[in-house]
Coordinates of C-alpha atoms in Angstrom, one line a residue:
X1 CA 0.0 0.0 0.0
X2 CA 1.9 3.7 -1.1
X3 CA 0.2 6.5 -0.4
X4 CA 0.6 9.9 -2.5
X5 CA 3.5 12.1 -0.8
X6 CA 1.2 15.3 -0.4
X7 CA 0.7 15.6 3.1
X8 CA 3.7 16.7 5.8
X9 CA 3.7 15.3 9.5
X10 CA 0.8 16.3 11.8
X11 CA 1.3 17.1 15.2
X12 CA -2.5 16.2 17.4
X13 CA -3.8 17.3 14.2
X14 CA -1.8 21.1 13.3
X15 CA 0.5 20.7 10.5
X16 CA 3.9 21.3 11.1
X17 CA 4.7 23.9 8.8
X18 CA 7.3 24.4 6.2
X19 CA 9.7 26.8 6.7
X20 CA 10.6 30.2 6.0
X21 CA 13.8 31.5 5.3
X22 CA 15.9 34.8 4.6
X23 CA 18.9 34.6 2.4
X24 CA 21.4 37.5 2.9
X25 CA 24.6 38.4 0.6
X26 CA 25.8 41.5 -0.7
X27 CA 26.9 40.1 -4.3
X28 CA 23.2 40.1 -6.3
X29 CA 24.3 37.5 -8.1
X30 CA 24.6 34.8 -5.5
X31 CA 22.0 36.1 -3.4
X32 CA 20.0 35.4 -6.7
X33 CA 21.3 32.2 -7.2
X34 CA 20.8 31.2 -3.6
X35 CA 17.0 32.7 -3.4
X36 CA 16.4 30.6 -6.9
X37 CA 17.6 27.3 -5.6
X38 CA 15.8 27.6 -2.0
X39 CA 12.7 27.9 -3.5
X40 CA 12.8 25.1 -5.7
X41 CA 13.1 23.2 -2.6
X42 CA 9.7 21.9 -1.5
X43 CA 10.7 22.2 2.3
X44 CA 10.7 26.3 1.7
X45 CA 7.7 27.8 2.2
X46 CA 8.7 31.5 1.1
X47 CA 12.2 33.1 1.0
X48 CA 13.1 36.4 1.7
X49 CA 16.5 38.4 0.6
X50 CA 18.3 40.7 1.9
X51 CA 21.5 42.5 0.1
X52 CA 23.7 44.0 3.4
X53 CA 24.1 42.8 7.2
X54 CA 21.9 45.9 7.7
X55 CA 18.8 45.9 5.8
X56 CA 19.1 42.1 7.1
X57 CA 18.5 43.2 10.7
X58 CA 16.0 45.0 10.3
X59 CA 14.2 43.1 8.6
X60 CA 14.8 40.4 10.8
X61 CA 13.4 42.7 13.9
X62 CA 10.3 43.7 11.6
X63 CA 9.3 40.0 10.7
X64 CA 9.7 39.2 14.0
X65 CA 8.6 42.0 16.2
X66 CA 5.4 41.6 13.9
X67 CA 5.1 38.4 14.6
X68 CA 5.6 37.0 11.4
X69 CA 7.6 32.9 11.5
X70 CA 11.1 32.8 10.6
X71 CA 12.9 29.6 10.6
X72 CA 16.5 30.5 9.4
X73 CA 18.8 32.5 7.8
X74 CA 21.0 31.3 5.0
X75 CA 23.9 34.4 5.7
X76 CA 27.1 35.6 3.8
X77 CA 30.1 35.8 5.9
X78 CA 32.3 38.6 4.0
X79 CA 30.4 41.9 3.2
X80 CA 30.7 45.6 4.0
X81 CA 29.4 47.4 7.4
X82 CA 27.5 44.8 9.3
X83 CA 29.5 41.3 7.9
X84 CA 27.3 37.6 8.7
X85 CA 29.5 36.5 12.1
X86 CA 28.3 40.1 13.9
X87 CA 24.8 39.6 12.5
X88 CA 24.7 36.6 14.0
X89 CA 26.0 37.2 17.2
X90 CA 23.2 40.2 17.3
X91 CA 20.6 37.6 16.2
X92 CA 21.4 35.4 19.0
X93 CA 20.3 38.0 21.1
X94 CA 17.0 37.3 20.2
X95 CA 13.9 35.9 22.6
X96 CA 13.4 33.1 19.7
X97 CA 16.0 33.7 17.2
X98 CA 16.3 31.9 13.2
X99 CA 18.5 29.1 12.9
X100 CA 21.5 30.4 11.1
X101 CA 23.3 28.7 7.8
X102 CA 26.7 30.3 6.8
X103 CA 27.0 30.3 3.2
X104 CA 30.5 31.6 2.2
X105 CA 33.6 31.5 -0.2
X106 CA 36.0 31.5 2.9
X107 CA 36.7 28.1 4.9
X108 CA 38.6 29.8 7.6
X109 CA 35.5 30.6 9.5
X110 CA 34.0 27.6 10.1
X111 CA 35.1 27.4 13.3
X112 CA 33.6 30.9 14.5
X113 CA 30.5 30.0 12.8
X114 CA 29.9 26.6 15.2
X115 CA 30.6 28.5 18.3
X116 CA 27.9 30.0 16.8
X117 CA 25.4 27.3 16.9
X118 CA 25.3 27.2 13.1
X119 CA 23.2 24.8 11.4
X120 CA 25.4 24.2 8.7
X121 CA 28.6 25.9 6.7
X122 CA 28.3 25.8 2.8
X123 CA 31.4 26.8 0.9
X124 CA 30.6 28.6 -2.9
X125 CA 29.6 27.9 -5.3
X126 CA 26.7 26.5 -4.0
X127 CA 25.7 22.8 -5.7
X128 CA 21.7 22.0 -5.0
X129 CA 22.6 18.7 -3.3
X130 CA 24.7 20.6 -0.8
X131 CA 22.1 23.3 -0.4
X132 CA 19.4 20.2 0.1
X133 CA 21.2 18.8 3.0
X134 CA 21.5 21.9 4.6
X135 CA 18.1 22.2 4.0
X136 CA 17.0 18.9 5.8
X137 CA 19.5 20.0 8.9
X138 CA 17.6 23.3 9.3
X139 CA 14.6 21.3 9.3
X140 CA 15.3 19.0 11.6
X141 CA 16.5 21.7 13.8
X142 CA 13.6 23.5 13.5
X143 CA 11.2 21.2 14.5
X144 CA 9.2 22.1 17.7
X145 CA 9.8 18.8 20.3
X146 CA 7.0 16.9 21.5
X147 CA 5.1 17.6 24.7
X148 CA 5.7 14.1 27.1
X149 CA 2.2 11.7 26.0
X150 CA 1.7 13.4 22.6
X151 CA 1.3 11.1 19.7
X152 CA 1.8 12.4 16.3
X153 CA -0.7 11.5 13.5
X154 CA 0.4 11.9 9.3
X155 CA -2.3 12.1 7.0
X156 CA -1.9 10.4 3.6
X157 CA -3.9 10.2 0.7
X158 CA -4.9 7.1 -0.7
X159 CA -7.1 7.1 -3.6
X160 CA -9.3 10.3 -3.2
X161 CA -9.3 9.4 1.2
X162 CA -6.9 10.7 3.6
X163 CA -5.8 8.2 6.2
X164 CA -5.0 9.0 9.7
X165 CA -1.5 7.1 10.6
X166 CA -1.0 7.4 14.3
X167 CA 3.0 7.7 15.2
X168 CA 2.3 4.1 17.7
X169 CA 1.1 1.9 14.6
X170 CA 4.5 2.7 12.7
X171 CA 7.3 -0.4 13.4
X172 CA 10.0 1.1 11.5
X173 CA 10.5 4.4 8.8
X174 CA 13.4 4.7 6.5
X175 CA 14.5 7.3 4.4
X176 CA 14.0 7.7 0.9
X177 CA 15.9 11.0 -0.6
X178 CA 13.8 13.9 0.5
X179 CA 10.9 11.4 2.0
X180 CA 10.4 8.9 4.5
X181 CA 8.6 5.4 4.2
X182 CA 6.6 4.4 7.2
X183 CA 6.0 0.9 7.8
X184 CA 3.1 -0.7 10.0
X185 CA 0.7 -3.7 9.7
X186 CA -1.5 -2.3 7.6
X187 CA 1.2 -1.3 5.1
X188 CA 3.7 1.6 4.1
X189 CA 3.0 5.5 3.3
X190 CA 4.9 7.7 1.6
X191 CA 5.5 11.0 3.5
X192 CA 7.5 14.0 2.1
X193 CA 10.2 14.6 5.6
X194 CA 13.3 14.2 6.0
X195 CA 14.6 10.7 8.4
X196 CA 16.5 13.6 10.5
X197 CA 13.8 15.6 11.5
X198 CA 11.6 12.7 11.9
X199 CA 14.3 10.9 14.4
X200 CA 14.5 14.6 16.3
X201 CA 10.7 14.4 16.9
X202 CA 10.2 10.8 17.5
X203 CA 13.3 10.4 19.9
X204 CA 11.5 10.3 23.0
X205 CA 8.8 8.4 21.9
X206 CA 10.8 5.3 21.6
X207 CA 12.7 5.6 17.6
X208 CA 15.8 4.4 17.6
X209 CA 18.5 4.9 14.8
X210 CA 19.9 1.0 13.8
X211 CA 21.3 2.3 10.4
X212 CA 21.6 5.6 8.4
X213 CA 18.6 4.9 6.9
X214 CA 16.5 3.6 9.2
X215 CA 14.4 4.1 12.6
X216 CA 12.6 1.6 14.5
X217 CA 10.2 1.6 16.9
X218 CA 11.4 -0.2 19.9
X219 CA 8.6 -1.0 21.2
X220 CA 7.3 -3.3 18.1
X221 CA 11.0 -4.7 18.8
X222 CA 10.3 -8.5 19.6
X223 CA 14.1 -10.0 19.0
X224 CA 18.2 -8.8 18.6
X225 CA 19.9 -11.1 17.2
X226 CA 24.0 -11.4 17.0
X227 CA 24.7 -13.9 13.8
X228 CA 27.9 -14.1 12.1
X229 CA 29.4 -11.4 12.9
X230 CA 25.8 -9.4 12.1
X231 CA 23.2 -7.9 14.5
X232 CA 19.6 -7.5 13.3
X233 CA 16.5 -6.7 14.9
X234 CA 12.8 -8.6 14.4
X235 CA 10.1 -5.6 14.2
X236 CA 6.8 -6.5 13.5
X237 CA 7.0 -9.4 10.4
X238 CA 10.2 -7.3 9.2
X239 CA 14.2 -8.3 9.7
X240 CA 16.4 -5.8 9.4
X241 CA 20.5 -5.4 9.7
X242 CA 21.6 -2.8 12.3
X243 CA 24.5 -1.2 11.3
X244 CA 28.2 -2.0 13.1
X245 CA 27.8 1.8 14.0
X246 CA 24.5 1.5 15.8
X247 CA 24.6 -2.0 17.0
X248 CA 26.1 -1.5 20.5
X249 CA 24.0 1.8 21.2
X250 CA 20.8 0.1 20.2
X251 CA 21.4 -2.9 22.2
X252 CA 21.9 -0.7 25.2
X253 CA 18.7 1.3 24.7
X254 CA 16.4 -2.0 23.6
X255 CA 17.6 -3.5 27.1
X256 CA 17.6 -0.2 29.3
X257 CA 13.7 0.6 27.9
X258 CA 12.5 -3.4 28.4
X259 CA 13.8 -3.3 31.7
X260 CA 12.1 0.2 32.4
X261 CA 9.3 -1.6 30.9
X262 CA 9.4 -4.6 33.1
X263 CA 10.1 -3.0 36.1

């Protein structure tokens, strides 16, 4: 069963939006360049520009002070009067402030930009892939946590009807480029999220990374099994191979939650 990637996560039914951005560089061209290729991106719900650290500010402190949502910044490092590592140590200063992407010619200032809290550091030119992946970290960033007890629910659409998947009916979800394929009993949907942002939400619900492409619900976890030099996990009808990176951390987190769960 594949249902039709329309529909983004739901969180007790209020959809979690996509974001809104501000790109800021003082050479038109690549602020251009940059503003074209974010909003090719589905994930981008509108994006602003900005040509000067200035005009940047304030319209930062306008969208914000009038309550408008803004989820990051994509920021130039290099440019004249107010440059992109003072901008952002102002925007830090903020109640709620935008996540902050550097995007730069320079490598040198990596380092300042982390200390920083960046979400990512993209060096110019800028290649869509790149810009994609810094997409899906300032997504995953961006999404609000869940309250303790709160279940999520994604909609699908199947055939002209929208389904209701509750976050407890999914065993396992793994990542398909920009989507994610959820897996219960009833079948698998099709839901336009990156695994990232989907593992930041569903962390304390019990999703557990075994592979860099895969989350599983532990508890639909009925074996682990060591074999040959292999570790896999039985989750619902479904085996599947933890990697050598996760296997010892999952195996310490399926026994420390069953014995929370026994005891």
């Amino acid at each position: 069963m594949q249902a039709s990637p329309l529909w983004p996560l739901l969180s007790c039914g209020s959809v979690v939006p996509m974001l809104r951005v501000l790109a800021v560089d003082d050479e038109l061209p690549a602020l251009e360049e940059l503003a074209y290729l974010l909003r090719q991106d589905d994930r981008i719900e509108h994006v602003s520009t900005a040509a000067d650290g200035v005009t940047a500010l304030q319209d930062m402190v306008q969208m914000i002070g009038g309550g408008e949502r803004l989820d990051g910044v994509f920021l130039d490092i290099r440019m004249p009067g107010l440059d992109g590592l003072d901008l952002a140590r102002l925007v830090g200063g903020f109640p709620s402030p935008p996540r902050l992407v550097f995007v730069t010619a320079h490598e040198e200032c990596a380092v300042q930009a982390f200390e920083l809290e960046a979400v990512d550091y993209l060096l110019k030119p800028v290649r869509a892939e790149r810009l994609a992946e810094a997409v899906r970290r300032l997504e995953a960033a961006a999404a609000p946590a869940l309250e303790p007890g709160q279940d999520d629910v994604i909609p699908v659409e199947l055939g002209g009807r929208t389904r209701f998947v509750p976050q407890q009916a999914v065993w396992f979800a793994e990542a398909k480029g920009d989507y994610v394929r959820l897996h219960t009993v009833d079948g698998s949907y099709l839901v336009r999220m990156s695994l990232a942002a989907l593992e930041r939400r569903w962390s304390d619900a019990g999703f557990l990374r075994i592979h860099r492409s895969t989350l599983v619900s532990a508890r639909h976890v009925s074996e682990l099994r060591f074999e040959g030099g292999r570790v896999t996990v039985t989750v619902g009808t479904e085996t599947l191979q933890v990697s050598r990176r996760h296997s010892r951390q999952v195996r310490e987190q399926l026994v420390r939650q069953h014995r929370g769960a026994i005891s």
